[in-house]
PDB file of C-alpha atoms and ligand atoms in Angstrom:
ATOM      1  CA  MET A 165      -8.770   0.830 -12.802  1.00 82.00           C
ATOM      2  CA  PRO A 166      -6.224  -1.973 -13.051  1.00 95.00           C
ATOM      3  CA  LEU A 167      -6.554  -4.319 -10.062  1.00 98.00           C
ATOM      4  CA  THR A 168      -4.003  -7.042  -9.363  1.00 97.00           C
ATOM      5  CA  ILE A 169      -4.449  -9.715  -6.733  1.00 98.00           C
ATOM      6  CA  ALA A 170      -1.045 -11.027  -5.714  1.00 96.00           C
ATOM      7  CA  GLU A 171      -1.677 -14.735  -5.926  1.00 92.00           C
ATOM      8  CA  HIS A 172       1.129 -16.682  -4.316  1.00 95.00           C
ATOM      9  CA  PRO A 173       0.926 -19.494  -1.733  1.00 96.00           C
ATOM     10  CA  LEU A 174       3.286 -17.563   0.556  1.00 96.00           C
ATOM     11  CA  ALA A 175       1.158 -14.419   0.340  1.00 97.00           C
ATOM     12  CA  GLU A 176      -1.955 -16.457   1.043  1.00 97.00           C
ATOM     13  CA  SER A 177      -0.477 -18.127   4.110  1.00 98.00           C
ATOM     14  CA  MET A 178       0.822 -14.821   5.508  1.00 98.00           C
ATOM     15  CA  LEU A 179      -2.550 -13.178   4.953  1.00 98.00           C
ATOM     16  CA  THR A 180      -4.248 -16.063   6.766  1.00 98.00           C
ATOM     17  CA  ALA A 181      -1.989 -15.504   9.783  1.00 98.00           C
ATOM     18  CA  LEU A 182      -2.684 -11.748   9.656  1.00 98.00           C
ATOM     19  CA  ARG A 183      -6.409 -12.455   9.688  1.00 98.00           C
ATOM     20  CA  ASP A 184      -6.073 -14.752  12.720  1.00 98.00           C
ATOM     21  CA  GLU A 185      -7.157 -12.794  15.801  1.00 98.00           C
ATOM     22  CA  ALA A 186      -4.689 -14.851  17.890  1.00 97.00           C
ATOM     23  CA  THR A 187      -1.720 -13.336  16.014  1.00 97.00           C
ATOM     24  CA  SER A 188       0.163 -11.041  18.405  1.00 96.00           C
ATOM     25  CA  PRO A 189       1.356  -7.532  17.424  1.00 95.00           C
ATOM     26  CA  PRO A 190       5.041  -8.563  17.053  1.00 96.00           C
ATOM     27  CA  LEU A 191       4.165 -11.365  14.626  1.00 97.00           C
ATOM     28  CA  PHE A 192       1.536  -9.170  12.956  1.00 98.00           C
ATOM     29  CA  ARG A 193       4.203  -6.514  12.250  1.00 98.00           C
ATOM     30  CA  LEU A 194       6.608  -9.097  10.851  1.00 98.00           C
ATOM     31  CA  LEU A 195       3.979 -10.620   8.574  1.00 98.00           C
ATOM     32  CA  ALA A 196       2.712  -7.222   7.448  1.00 98.00           C
ATOM     33  CA  LYS A 197       6.238  -6.386   6.343  1.00 98.00           C
ATOM     34  CA  ARG A 198       6.828  -9.731   4.617  1.00 98.00           C
ATOM     35  CA  LEU A 199       3.536  -9.622   2.773  1.00 98.00           C
ATOM     36  CA  SER A 200       4.301  -6.049   1.737  1.00 98.00           C
ATOM     37  CA  LEU A 201       7.548  -7.289   0.151  1.00 98.00           C
ATOM     38  CA  VAL A 202       5.484  -9.542  -2.122  1.00 98.00           C
ATOM     39  CA  LEU A 203       3.011  -6.742  -2.916  1.00 98.00           C
ATOM     40  CA  CYS A 204       5.820  -4.279  -3.564  1.00 98.00           C
ATOM     41  CA  LEU A 205       7.546  -6.602  -6.036  1.00 97.00           C
ATOM     42  CA  GLU A 206       4.253  -7.062  -7.862  1.00 96.00           C
ATOM     43  CA  ALA A 207       3.528  -3.329  -7.843  1.00 96.00           C
ATOM     44  CA  THR A 208       6.885  -2.308  -9.260  1.00 96.00           C
ATOM     45  CA  ARG A 209       6.849  -4.578 -12.301  1.00 92.00           C
ATOM     46  CA  LYS A 210       6.136  -1.503 -14.415  1.00 85.00           C
ATOM     47  CA  LEU A 211       8.782   0.708 -12.816  1.00 91.00           C
ATOM     48  CA  SER A 212      10.810   2.103 -15.656  1.00 90.00           C
ATOM     49  CA  THR A 213      14.545   1.617 -16.001  1.00 94.00           C
ATOM     50  CA  THR A 214      17.292   3.229 -18.011  1.00 95.00           C
ATOM     51  CA  GLU A 215      19.834   1.168 -19.832  1.00 96.00           C
ATOM     52  CA  VAL A 216      23.372   1.129 -18.454  1.00 97.00           C
ATOM     53  CA  ARG A 217      26.563  -0.708 -19.394  1.00 98.00           C
ATOM     54  CA  VAL A 218      28.601  -2.662 -16.834  1.00 98.00           C
ATOM     55  CA  GLN A 219      31.852  -4.503 -17.047  1.00 98.00           C
ATOM     56  CA  THR A 220      31.692  -8.030 -15.597  1.00 98.00           C
ATOM     57  CA  PRO A 221      34.996  -9.829 -14.901  1.00 98.00           C
ATOM     58  CA  LEU A 222      34.550 -11.367 -18.359  1.00 98.00           C
ATOM     59  CA  ALA A 223      32.870  -8.865 -20.663  1.00 98.00           C
ATOM     60  CA  GLU A 224      30.932  -5.649 -20.971  1.00 98.00           C
ATOM     61  CA  THR A 225      27.169  -6.111 -20.908  1.00 98.00           C
ATOM     62  CA  GLY A 226      23.930  -4.157 -20.800  1.00 97.00           C
ATOM     63  CA  GLY A 227      21.877  -3.708 -17.662  1.00 97.00           C
ATOM     64  CA  ALA A 228      19.214  -1.589 -16.040  1.00 96.00           C
ATOM     65  CA  ARG A 229      19.110   1.280 -13.559  1.00 94.00           C
ATOM     66  CA  LEU A 230      15.880   1.887 -11.696  1.00 94.00           C
ATOM     67  CA  ALA A 231      13.924   5.101 -12.126  1.00 90.00           C
ATOM     68  CA  SER A 232      13.315   7.093  -8.973  1.00 90.00           C
ATOM     69  CA  LEU A 233      10.491   5.999  -6.739  1.00 96.00           C
ATOM     70  CA  VAL A 234       8.403   7.696  -4.067  1.00 98.00           C
ATOM     71  CA  ALA A 235       6.615   5.854  -1.252  1.00 98.00           C
ATOM     72  CA  VAL A 236       3.761   7.480   0.637  1.00 98.00           C
ATOM     73  CA  PRO A 237       2.340   5.590   3.611  1.00 98.00           C
ATOM     74  CA  ILE A 238      -1.056   6.722   4.874  1.00 98.00           C
ATOM     75  CA  LEU A 239      -0.711   7.124   8.639  1.00 97.00           C
ATOM     76  CA  ARG A 240      -0.891   5.142  10.762  1.00 95.00           C
ATOM     77  CA  ALA A 241      -1.460   1.714   9.291  1.00 97.00           C
ATOM     78  CA  GLY A 242       0.548   2.317   6.103  1.00 98.00           C
ATOM     79  CA  LEU A 243       3.684   2.538   8.253  1.00 98.00           C
ATOM     80  CA  GLY A 244       3.505  -1.246   8.612  1.00 98.00           C
ATOM     81  CA  MET A 245       4.266  -1.533   4.888  1.00 98.00           C
ATOM     82  CA  LEU A 246       7.014   1.072   4.596  1.00 98.00           C
ATOM     83  CA  GLU A 247      10.012  -0.981   5.714  1.00 98.00           C
ATOM     84  CA  ALA A 248       9.379  -3.498   2.938  1.00 98.00           C
ATOM     85  CA  VAL A 249       9.658  -0.711   0.367  1.00 98.00           C
ATOM     86  CA  THR A 250      12.764   0.898   1.892  1.00 98.00           C
ATOM     87  CA  GLU A 251      14.491  -2.490   2.056  1.00 98.00           C
ATOM     88  CA  LEU A 252      13.777  -3.302  -1.588  1.00 97.00           C
ATOM     89  CA  PHE A 253      14.403   0.253  -2.809  1.00 97.00           C
ATOM     90  CA  PRO A 254      16.921   1.933  -0.475  1.00 96.00           C
ATOM     91  CA  GLU A 255      16.976   5.041  -2.689  1.00 95.00           C
ATOM     92  CA  VAL A 256      13.237   5.623  -2.329  1.00 97.00           C
ATOM     93  CA  THR A 257      12.075   9.031  -1.122  1.00 98.00           C
ATOM     94  CA  VAL A 258       9.255   8.996   1.394  1.00 98.00           C
ATOM     95  CA  GLY A 259       6.307  11.270   2.046  1.00 98.00           C
ATOM     96  CA  TYR A 260       3.507  10.947   4.560  1.00 98.00           C
ATOM     97  CA  ILE A 261      -0.225  11.542   4.488  1.00 98.00           C
ATOM     98  CA  GLY A 262      -2.137  11.403   7.778  1.00 98.00           C
ATOM     99  CA  LEU A 263      -5.803  10.524   7.414  1.00 97.00           C
ATOM    100  CA  GLU A 264      -8.282   9.412  10.027  1.00 93.00           C
ATOM    101  CA  ARG A 265     -11.715   7.973   9.404  1.00 93.00           C
ATOM    102  CA  ASP A 266     -14.562   9.431  11.405  1.00 93.00           C
ATOM    103  CA  HIS A 267     -16.139   6.629  13.456  1.00 89.00           C
ATOM    104  CA  ALA A 268     -19.696   7.714  12.614  1.00 93.00           C
ATOM    105  CA  THR A 269     -19.559   9.018   9.038  1.00 95.00           C
ATOM    106  CA  PHE A 270     -16.484   7.007   7.859  1.00 95.00           C
ATOM    107  CA  GLU A 271     -15.320  10.194   6.109  1.00 95.00           C
ATOM    108  CA  PRO A 272     -11.540  10.663   6.181  1.00 97.00           C
ATOM    109  CA  SER A 273     -10.049  13.857   7.510  1.00 96.00           C
ATOM    110  CA  LEU A 274      -6.547  14.987   6.681  1.00 96.00           C
ATOM    111  CA  TYR A 275      -4.389  15.798   9.720  1.00 97.00           C
ATOM    112  CA  TYR A 276      -0.901  15.682   8.194  1.00 97.00           C
ATOM    113  CA  SER A 277       0.740  15.906   4.810  1.00 97.00           C
ATOM    114  CA  LYS A 278       4.399  16.084   3.903  1.00 97.00           C
ATOM    115  CA  LEU A 279       5.239  15.116   0.367  1.00 97.00           C
ATOM    116  CA  PRO A 280       8.589  15.161  -1.414  1.00 97.00           C
ATOM    117  CA  PRO A 281       8.576  16.300  -5.060  1.00 96.00           C
ATOM    118  CA  VAL A 282       6.331  13.822  -6.880  1.00 97.00           C
ATOM    119  CA  GLU A 283       5.946  15.518 -10.288  1.00 95.00           C
ATOM    120  CA  GLY A 284       6.074  12.865 -12.956  1.00 91.00           C
ATOM    121  CA  ARG A 285       7.359  10.225 -10.541  1.00 94.00           C
ATOM    122  CA  PHE A 286       6.222   6.669  -9.822  1.00 96.00           C
ATOM    123  CA  VAL A 287       4.458   6.688  -6.438  1.00 97.00           C
ATOM    124  CA  LEU A 288       3.665   3.730  -4.232  1.00 98.00           C
ATOM    125  CA  LEU A 289       0.779   4.673  -1.951  1.00 98.00           C
ATOM    126  CA  LEU A 290       0.759   2.401   1.094  1.00 98.00           C
ATOM    127  CA  ASP A 291      -2.476   1.672   2.928  1.00 98.00           C
ATOM    128  CA  PRO A 292      -3.254  -1.879   4.024  1.00 98.00           C
ATOM    129  CA  MET A 293      -7.050  -1.507   4.183  1.00 98.00           C
ATOM    130  CA  LEU A 294      -9.145  -0.342   1.221  1.00 98.00           C
ATOM    131  CA  ALA A 295     -12.554  -0.281   2.926  1.00 98.00           C
ATOM    132  CA  THR A 296     -14.988   2.433   1.758  1.00 98.00           C
ATOM    133  CA  GLY A 297     -12.174   3.821  -0.396  1.00 98.00           C
ATOM    134  CA  GLY A 298     -12.528   7.283   1.133  1.00 98.00           C
ATOM    135  CA  SER A 299      -8.999   7.429   2.555  1.00 98.00           C
ATOM    136  CA  ALA A 300      -7.286   6.044  -0.545  1.00 98.00           C
ATOM    137  CA  SER A 301      -9.282   8.378  -2.772  1.00 98.00           C
ATOM    138  CA  ALA A 302      -8.405  11.431  -0.658  1.00 98.00           C
ATOM    139  CA  ALA A 303      -4.721  10.463  -0.740  1.00 98.00           C
ATOM    140  CA  CYS A 304      -4.834   9.924  -4.520  1.00 98.00           C
ATOM    141  CA  GLY A 305      -6.439  13.373  -4.857  1.00 97.00           C
ATOM    142  CA  ALA A 306      -3.591  14.949  -2.879  1.00 97.00           C
ATOM    143  CA  LEU A 307      -0.991  13.131  -5.000  1.00 97.00           C
ATOM    144  CA  GLU A 308      -2.746  14.126  -8.199  1.00 97.00           C
ATOM    145  CA  GLU A 309      -2.779  17.768  -7.081  1.00 96.00           C
ATOM    146  CA  ALA A 310       0.949  17.522  -6.383  1.00 96.00           C
ATOM    147  CA  GLY A 311       1.479  16.236  -9.944  1.00 96.00           C
ATOM    148  CA  ALA A 312       2.380  12.612  -9.264  1.00 96.00           C
ATOM    149  CA  GLY A 313       3.225  10.656 -12.406  1.00 93.00           C
ATOM    150  CA  HIS A 314       1.827   7.219 -11.793  1.00 95.00           C
ATOM    151  CA  VAL A 315       0.236   6.043  -8.542  1.00 97.00           C
ATOM    152  CA  THR A 316      -0.061   2.437  -7.412  1.00 98.00           C
ATOM    153  CA  LEU A 317      -1.923   1.660  -4.213  1.00 98.00           C
ATOM    154  CA  LEU A 318      -0.600  -1.281  -2.202  1.00 98.00           C
ATOM    155  CA  SER A 319      -3.287  -2.767  -0.008  1.00 98.00           C
ATOM    156  CA  VAL A 320      -3.391  -5.933   2.066  1.00 98.00           C
ATOM    157  CA  VAL A 321      -7.165  -6.420   1.957  1.00 98.00           C
ATOM    158  CA  ALA A 322      -9.695  -4.615  -0.218  1.00 98.00           C
ATOM    159  CA  ALA A 323     -13.488  -4.492  -0.088  1.00 98.00           C
ATOM    160  CA  PRO A 324     -15.413  -4.500  -3.388  1.00 98.00           C
ATOM    161  CA  GLU A 325     -17.069  -1.232  -2.290  1.00 98.00           C
ATOM    162  CA  GLY A 326     -13.681   0.463  -1.902  1.00 98.00           C
ATOM    163  CA  VAL A 327     -12.408  -0.888  -5.214  1.00 98.00           C
ATOM    164  CA  ARG A 328     -15.488   0.532  -6.994  1.00 98.00           C
ATOM    165  CA  TYR A 329     -15.285   3.879  -5.165  1.00 98.00           C
ATOM    166  CA  LEU A 330     -11.635   4.345  -6.068  1.00 98.00           C
ATOM    167  CA  ALA A 331     -12.123   3.159  -9.654  1.00 98.00           C
ATOM    168  CA  ASP A 332     -14.907   5.727 -10.147  1.00 98.00           C
ATOM    169  CA  ARG A 333     -12.796   8.627  -8.857  1.00 98.00           C
ATOM    170  CA  HIS A 334      -9.258   7.626  -9.840  1.00 98.00           C
ATOM    171  CA  PRO A 335      -9.470   5.182 -12.746  1.00 97.00           C
ATOM    172  CA  GLU A 336      -5.810   5.807 -13.573  1.00 96.00           C
ATOM    173  CA  VAL A 337      -4.573   4.425 -10.233  1.00 98.00           C
ATOM    174  CA  ASP A 338      -3.301   0.830 -10.115  1.00 97.00           C
ATOM    175  CA  VAL A 339      -4.257  -1.291  -7.124  1.00 98.00           C
ATOM    176  CA  VAL A 340      -2.262  -4.278  -5.939  1.00 98.00           C
ATOM    177  CA  THR A 341      -3.779  -6.258  -3.090  1.00 98.00           C
ATOM    178  CA  ALA A 342      -3.507  -9.672  -1.455  1.00 98.00           C
ATOM    179  CA  ALA A 343      -7.292 -10.204  -1.382  1.00 98.00           C
ATOM    180  CA  VAL A 344     -10.661  -8.744  -2.280  1.00 98.00           C
ATOM    181  CA  ASP A 345     -12.990  -9.728   0.557  1.00 98.00           C
ATOM    182  CA  ASP A 346     -16.777 -10.114   0.756  1.00 98.00           C
ATOM    183  CA  GLY A 347     -17.755  -6.564   1.726  1.00 98.00           C
ATOM    184  CA  LEU A 348     -18.182  -4.054   4.547  1.00 98.00           C
ATOM    185  CA  ASN A 349     -20.157  -4.405   7.768  1.00 98.00           C
ATOM    186  CA  GLU A 350     -22.325  -1.652   9.276  1.00 97.00           C
ATOM    187  CA  LEU A 351     -19.227  -0.048  10.840  1.00 96.00           C
ATOM    188  CA  ALA A 352     -17.460  -0.035   7.454  1.00 97.00           C
ATOM    189  CA  TYR A 353     -15.017  -2.750   8.532  1.00 98.00           C
ATOM    190  CA  ILE A 354     -13.955  -5.243   5.896  1.00 98.00           C
ATOM    191  CA  VAL A 355     -15.501  -8.708   6.348  1.00 98.00           C
ATOM    192  CA  PRO A 356     -13.917 -11.178   6.930  1.00 98.00           C
ATOM    193  CA  GLY A 357     -10.960  -8.759   6.865  1.00 98.00           C
ATOM    194  CA  LEU A 358      -8.544  -8.738   9.737  1.00 98.00           C
ATOM    195  CA  GLY A 359      -9.983  -6.113  12.076  1.00 98.00           C
ATOM    196  CA  ASP A 360      -8.379  -2.738  12.703  1.00 97.00           C
ATOM    197  CA  PHE A 361      -4.979  -2.939  11.034  1.00 98.00           C
ATOM    198  CA  GLY A 362      -3.503   0.059  12.875  1.00 96.00           C
ATOM    199  CA  ASP A 363      -4.624  -1.226  16.275  1.00 96.00           C
ATOM    200  CA  ARG A 364      -3.246  -4.695  15.606  1.00 97.00           C
ATOM    201  CA  LEU A 365       0.020  -3.314  14.234  1.00 96.00           C
ATOM    202  CA  PHE A 366       0.663  -0.991  17.146  1.00 95.00           C
ATOM    203  CA  GLY A 367      -1.037  -3.017  19.910  1.00 92.00           C
ATOM    204  CA  THR A 368      -3.502  -0.234  20.708  1.00 90.00           C
TER     205      THR A 368
HETATM  206  C1  PRP B 654      -7.876   2.785   8.344  1.00 68.59           C
HETATM  207  C2  PRP B 654      -6.963   2.199   7.289  1.00 68.59           C
HETATM  208  C3  PRP B 654      -7.226   3.071   6.101  1.00 68.59           C
HETATM  209  C4  PRP B 654      -8.682   3.423   6.265  1.00 68.59           C
HETATM  210  C5  PRP B 654      -9.480   2.636   5.295  1.00 68.59           C
HETATM  211  O1  PRP B 654      -7.311   3.913   8.898  1.00 68.59           O
HETATM  212  O2  PRP B 654      -5.627   2.196   7.681  1.00 68.59           O
HETATM  213  O3  PRP B 654      -6.430   4.222   6.058  1.00 68.59           O
HETATM  214  O4  PRP B 654      -9.056   3.082   7.608  1.00 68.59           O
HETATM  215  O5  PRP B 654     -10.808   2.937   5.368  1.00 68.59           O
HETATM  216  P1  PRP B 654     -11.610   3.628   4.197  1.00 68.59           P
HETATM  217  O6  PRP B 654     -11.262   2.899   2.953  1.00 68.59           O
HETATM  218  O7  PRP B 654     -13.039   3.413   4.615  1.00 68.59           O
HETATM  219  O8  PRP B 654     -11.253   5.077   4.165  1.00 68.59           O
HETATM  220  P2  PRP B 654      -7.895   4.651  10.187  1.00 68.59           P
HETATM  221  O9  PRP B 654      -8.680   5.832   9.772  1.00 68.59           O
HETATM  222  O10 PRP B 654      -8.592   3.652  11.067  1.00 68.59           O
HETATM  223  O11 PRP B 654      -6.604   5.205  10.868  1.00 68.59           O
HETATM  224  P3  PRP B 654      -5.316   4.442  11.460  1.00 68.59           P
HETATM  225  O12 PRP B 654      -4.538   3.897  10.304  1.00 68.59           O
HETATM  226  O13 PRP B 654      -4.611   5.537  12.172  1.00 68.59           O
HETATM  227  O14 PRP B 654      -5.795   3.353  12.386  1.00 68.59           O
HETATM  228  N1  URA B 655      -9.713   0.070   8.632  1.00 68.59           N
HETATM  229  C1  URA B 655      -9.221  -1.049   9.182  1.00 68.59           C
HETATM  230  O1  URA B 655      -8.176  -1.023   9.855  1.00 68.59           O
HETATM  231  N2  URA B 655      -9.900  -2.184   9.011  1.00 68.59           N
HETATM  232  C2  URA B 655     -11.036  -2.274   8.297  1.00 68.59           C
HETATM  233  O2  URA B 655     -11.611  -3.367   8.165  1.00 68.59           O
HETATM  234  C3  URA B 655     -11.542  -1.076   7.721  1.00 68.59           C
HETATM  235  C4  URA B 655     -10.862   0.074   7.886  1.00 68.59           C
END
């Protein structure tokens, strides 16, 4: 499974602020979006284009038109990454997958799914935390079933356990993240991580 760590001083400094427990929800939301812009640019390097011709004021020249793109945030925390994608790709179509981890077993359960047509299309799956990998894997399974062309998971922080779990089950999925941390604690939280992303994003 191809794994890319977005290494950029700006990404690193934004991630540091996201990790900081003193960062308030308004700033957390802003940074989550800005970091997602960096991740999204990295993740869409392989987005295909078709060749078009345009007339500049001086001459005709060749250019590129973007292929269609689908973004699928995993609720809730993935919503914090969606605006970055819609700003960069205003034509994107958006689907939603609602998954919640059980507090005791850490197993995800699906409570919502609404996908646009994804057959053969490039899908950006948005979930900031790749912890055990259960949620990302379940979402990739749903996208696979729906016939998605190519799936890239955008994550803010990944745990090695989650990377391995996803690679075993969905080796074809690309992962772009800002960091791979040390591992999981006994509650399956990423360490050092940044805590509960959804809670920090929504102030809950
Ligand atoms: C969090 C996070 C991921 C999931 C990652 O969601 O946003 O979706 O946990 O954990 P995993 O890799 O072990 O599956 P959570 O279930 O807490 O829901 P929320 O986004 O609504 O807070
Ligand atoms: N979900 C989160 O929000 N944070 C973690 O560290 C693990 C799962």
